[in-house]
mmCIF file of C-alpha atoms in Angstrom:
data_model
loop_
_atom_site.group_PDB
_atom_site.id
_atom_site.type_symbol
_atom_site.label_atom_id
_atom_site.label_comp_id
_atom_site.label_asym_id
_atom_site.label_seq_id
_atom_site.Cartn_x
_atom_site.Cartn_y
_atom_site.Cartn_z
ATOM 1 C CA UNK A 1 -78.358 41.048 197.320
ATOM 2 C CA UNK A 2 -74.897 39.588 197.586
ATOM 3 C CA UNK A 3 -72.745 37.956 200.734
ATOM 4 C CA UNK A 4 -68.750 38.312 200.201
ATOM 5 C CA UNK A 5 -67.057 35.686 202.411
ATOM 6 C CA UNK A 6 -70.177 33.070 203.294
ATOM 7 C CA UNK A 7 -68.454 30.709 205.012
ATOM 8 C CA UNK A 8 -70.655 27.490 205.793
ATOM 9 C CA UNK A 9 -73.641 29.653 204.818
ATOM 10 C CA UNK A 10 -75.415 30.969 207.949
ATOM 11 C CA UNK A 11 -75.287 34.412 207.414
ATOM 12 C CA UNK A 12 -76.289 33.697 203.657
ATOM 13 C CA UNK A 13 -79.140 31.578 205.502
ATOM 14 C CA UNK A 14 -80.459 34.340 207.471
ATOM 15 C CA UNK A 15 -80.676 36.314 204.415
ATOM 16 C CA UNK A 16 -82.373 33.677 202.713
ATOM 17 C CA UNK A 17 -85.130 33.327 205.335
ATOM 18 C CA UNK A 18 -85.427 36.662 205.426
ATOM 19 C CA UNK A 19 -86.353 37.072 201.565
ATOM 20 C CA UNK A 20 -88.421 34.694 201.686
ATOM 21 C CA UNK A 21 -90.685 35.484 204.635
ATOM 22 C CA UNK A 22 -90.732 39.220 202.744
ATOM 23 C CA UNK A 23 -92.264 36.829 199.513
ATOM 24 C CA UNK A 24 -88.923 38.987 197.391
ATOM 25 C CA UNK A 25 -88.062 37.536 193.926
ATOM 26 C CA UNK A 26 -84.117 39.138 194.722
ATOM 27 C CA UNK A 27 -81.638 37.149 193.771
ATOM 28 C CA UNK A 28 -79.164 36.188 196.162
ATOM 29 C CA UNK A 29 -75.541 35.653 195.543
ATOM 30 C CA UNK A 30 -73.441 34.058 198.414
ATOM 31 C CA UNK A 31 -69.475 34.090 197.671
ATOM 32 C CA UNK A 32 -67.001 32.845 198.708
ATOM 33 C CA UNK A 33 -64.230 30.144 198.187
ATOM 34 C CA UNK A 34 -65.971 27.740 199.891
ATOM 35 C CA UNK A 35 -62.663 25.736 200.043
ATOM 36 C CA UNK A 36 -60.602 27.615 202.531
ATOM 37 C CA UNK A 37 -59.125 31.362 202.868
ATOM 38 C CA UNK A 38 -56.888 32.256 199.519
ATOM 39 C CA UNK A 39 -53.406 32.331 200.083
ATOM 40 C CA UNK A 40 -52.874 36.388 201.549
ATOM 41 C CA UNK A 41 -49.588 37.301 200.630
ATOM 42 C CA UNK A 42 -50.096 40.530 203.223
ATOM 43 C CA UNK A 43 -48.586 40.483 206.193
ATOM 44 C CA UNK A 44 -51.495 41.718 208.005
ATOM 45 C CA UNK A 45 -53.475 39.035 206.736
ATOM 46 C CA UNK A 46 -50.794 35.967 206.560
ATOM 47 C CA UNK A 47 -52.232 34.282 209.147
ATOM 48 C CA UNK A 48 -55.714 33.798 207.385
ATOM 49 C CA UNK A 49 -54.155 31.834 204.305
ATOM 50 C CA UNK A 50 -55.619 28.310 204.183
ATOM 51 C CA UNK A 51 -57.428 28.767 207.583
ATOM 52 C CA UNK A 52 -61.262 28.174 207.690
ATOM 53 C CA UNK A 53 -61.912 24.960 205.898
ATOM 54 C CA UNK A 54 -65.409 24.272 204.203
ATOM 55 C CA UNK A 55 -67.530 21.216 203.069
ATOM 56 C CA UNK A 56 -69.264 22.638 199.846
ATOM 57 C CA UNK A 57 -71.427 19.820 199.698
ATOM 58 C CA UNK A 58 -72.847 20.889 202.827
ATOM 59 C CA UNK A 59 -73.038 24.153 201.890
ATOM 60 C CA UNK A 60 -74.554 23.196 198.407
ATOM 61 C CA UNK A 61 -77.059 20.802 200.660
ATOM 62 C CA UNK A 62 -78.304 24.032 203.051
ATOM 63 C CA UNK A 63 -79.348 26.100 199.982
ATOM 64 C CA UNK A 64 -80.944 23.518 197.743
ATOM 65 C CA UNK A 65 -84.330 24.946 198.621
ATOM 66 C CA UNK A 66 -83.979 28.058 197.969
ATOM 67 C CA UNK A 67 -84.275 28.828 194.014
ATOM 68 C CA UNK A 68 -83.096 32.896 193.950
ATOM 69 C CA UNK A 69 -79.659 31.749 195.873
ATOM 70 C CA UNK A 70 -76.587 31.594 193.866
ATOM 71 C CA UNK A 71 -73.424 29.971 195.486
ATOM 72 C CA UNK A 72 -70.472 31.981 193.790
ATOM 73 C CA UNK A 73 -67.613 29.511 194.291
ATOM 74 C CA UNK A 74 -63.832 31.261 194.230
ATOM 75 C CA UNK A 75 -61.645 33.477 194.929
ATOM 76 C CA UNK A 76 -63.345 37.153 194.373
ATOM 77 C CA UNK A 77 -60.916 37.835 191.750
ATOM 78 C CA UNK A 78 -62.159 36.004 189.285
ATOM 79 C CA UNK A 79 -65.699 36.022 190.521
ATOM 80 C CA UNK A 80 -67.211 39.244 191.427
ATOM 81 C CA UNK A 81 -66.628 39.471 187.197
ATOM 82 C CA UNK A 82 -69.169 36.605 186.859
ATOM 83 C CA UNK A 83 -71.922 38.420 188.749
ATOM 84 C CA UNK A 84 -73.891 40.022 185.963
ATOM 85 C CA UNK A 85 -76.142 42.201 188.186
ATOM 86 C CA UNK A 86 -75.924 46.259 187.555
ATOM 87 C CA UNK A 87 -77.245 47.056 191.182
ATOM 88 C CA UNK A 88 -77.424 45.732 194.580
ATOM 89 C CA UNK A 89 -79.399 46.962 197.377
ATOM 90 C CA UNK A 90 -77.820 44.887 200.319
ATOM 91 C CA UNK A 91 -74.096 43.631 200.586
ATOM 92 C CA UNK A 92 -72.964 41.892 203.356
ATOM 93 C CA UNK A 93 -69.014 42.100 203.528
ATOM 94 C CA UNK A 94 -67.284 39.379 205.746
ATOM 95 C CA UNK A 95 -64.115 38.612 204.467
ATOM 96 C CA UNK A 96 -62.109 39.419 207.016
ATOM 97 C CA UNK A 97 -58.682 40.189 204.817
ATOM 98 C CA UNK A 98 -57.582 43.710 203.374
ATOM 99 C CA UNK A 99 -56.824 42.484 200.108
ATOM 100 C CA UNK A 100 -60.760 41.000 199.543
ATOM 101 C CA UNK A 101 -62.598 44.171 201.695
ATOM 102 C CA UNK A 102 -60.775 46.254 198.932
ATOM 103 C CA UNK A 103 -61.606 44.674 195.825
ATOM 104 C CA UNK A 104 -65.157 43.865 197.081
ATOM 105 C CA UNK A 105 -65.573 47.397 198.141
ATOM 106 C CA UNK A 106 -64.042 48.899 194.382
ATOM 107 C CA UNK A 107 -66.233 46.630 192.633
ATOM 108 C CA UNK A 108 -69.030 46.434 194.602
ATOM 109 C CA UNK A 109 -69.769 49.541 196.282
ATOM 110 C CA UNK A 110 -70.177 51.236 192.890
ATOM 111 C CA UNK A 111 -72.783 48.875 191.875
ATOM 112 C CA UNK A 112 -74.744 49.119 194.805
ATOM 113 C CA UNK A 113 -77.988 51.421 194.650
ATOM 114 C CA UNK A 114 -78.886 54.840 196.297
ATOM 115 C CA UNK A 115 -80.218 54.265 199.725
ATOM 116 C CA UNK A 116 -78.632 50.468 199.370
ATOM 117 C CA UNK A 117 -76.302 49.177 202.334
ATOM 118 C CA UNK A 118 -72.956 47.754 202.511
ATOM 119 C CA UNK A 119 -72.328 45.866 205.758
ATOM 120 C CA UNK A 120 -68.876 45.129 206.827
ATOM 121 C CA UNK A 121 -69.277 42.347 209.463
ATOM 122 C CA UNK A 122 -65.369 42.337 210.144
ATOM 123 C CA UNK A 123 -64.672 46.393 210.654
ATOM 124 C CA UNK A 124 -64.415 46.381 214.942
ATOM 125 C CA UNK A 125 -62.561 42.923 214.994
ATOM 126 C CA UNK A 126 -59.673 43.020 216.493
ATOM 127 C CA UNK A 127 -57.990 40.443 214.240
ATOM 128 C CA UNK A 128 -59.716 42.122 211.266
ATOM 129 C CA UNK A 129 -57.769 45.206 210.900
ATOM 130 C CA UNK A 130 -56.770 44.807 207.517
ATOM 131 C CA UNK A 131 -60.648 44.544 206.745
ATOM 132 C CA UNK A 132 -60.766 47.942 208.921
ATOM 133 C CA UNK A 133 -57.838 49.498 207.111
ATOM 134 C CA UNK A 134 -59.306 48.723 203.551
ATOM 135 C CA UNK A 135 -62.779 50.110 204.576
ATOM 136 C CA UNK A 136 -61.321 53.040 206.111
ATOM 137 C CA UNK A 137 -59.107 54.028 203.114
ATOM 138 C CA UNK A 138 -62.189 53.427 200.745
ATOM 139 C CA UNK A 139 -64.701 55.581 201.944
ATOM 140 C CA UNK A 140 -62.637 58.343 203.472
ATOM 141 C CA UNK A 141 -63.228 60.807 201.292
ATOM 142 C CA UNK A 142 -66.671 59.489 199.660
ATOM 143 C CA UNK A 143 -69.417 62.061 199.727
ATOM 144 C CA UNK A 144 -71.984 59.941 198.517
ATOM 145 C CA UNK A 145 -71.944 57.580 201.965
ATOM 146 C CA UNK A 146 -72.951 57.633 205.126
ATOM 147 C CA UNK A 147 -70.608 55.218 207.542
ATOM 148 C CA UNK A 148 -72.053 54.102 210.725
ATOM 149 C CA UNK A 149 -69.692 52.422 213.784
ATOM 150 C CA UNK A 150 -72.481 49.643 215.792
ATOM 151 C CA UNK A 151 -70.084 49.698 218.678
ATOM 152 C CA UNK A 152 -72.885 46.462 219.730
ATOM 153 C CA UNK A 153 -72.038 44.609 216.586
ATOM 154 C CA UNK A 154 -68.841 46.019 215.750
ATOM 155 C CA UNK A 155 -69.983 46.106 212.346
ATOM 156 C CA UNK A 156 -69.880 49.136 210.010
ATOM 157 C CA UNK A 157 -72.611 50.014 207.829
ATOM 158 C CA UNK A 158 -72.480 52.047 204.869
ATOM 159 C CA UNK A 159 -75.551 53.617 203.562
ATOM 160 C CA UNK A 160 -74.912 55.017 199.731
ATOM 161 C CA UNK A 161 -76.868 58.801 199.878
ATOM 162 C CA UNK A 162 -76.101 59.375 195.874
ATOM 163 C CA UNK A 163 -74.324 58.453 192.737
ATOM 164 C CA UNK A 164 -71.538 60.408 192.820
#
């Protein structure tokens, strides 16, 4: 299980609790900068860059129960690299910028096992349409997902049906 773009770690939380109470051994990876937003050199996405600022002690504090969570600090860049899992059932996506939806989804949606979901929290924001855009171009013509629009959460989830 993996979280792209955790924040301050409530999501990631959620998740946590929710493996748990399931008694799952998954590992849990939750990553993000947990500084501030990367410098997005995009103009879609400008206005993100060094927006969102996190205490990683905090962060670090919120998780120290919880032995099968992972805090992946960086830019996804150089991280998603580090991650030495081959598959993922669950992904959580919120990242909010084209340039991370797209590498998250190129890396990640490859990895990710059949009948596994990808969640993009970001897709109906209306501030989020680079997200949108990057998801949109990905898995237009990708014949081994299913894409569902929660109009309720504004969330699309992506349901992988096959390898290839």
């Amino acid at each position: 299980i993996a979280e792209f773009g955790s924040y301050k770690g409530h999501s990631g939380l959620i998740i946590s609790e929710i493996i748990k109470a399931l008694e799952s051994k998954k590992r849990i990876y939750l990553c993000d900068t947990f500084d501030m937003f990367p410098k997005e050199t995009l103009a879609i996405d400008r206005f993100w860059s060094n927006t969102h600022p996190v205490d990683f002690s905090r962060v670090k504090t919120l998780f120290k129960k919880y032995k099968n969570v992972k805090l992946v600090k960086g830019d996804f860049v150089n991280t998603i690299p580090t991650i030495d899992e081959k598959k993922f059932s669950f992904v959580y996506v919120d990242c909010d910028s084209y340039r991370a939806v797209k590498l998250v989804s190129q890396k990640i949606f490859p990895k990710l096992s059949v009948g596994g979901i990808m969640m993009y929290e970001d897709y109906g924001h209306a501030q989020c349409f680079g997200a949108r855009y990057a998801i949109e171009k990905y898995f237009k013509n990708k014949k081994n997902a299913v894409c569902f629009f929660s109009l309720t959460s504004g969330s699309m989830i992506v349901t992988k049906v096959s390898q290839k």
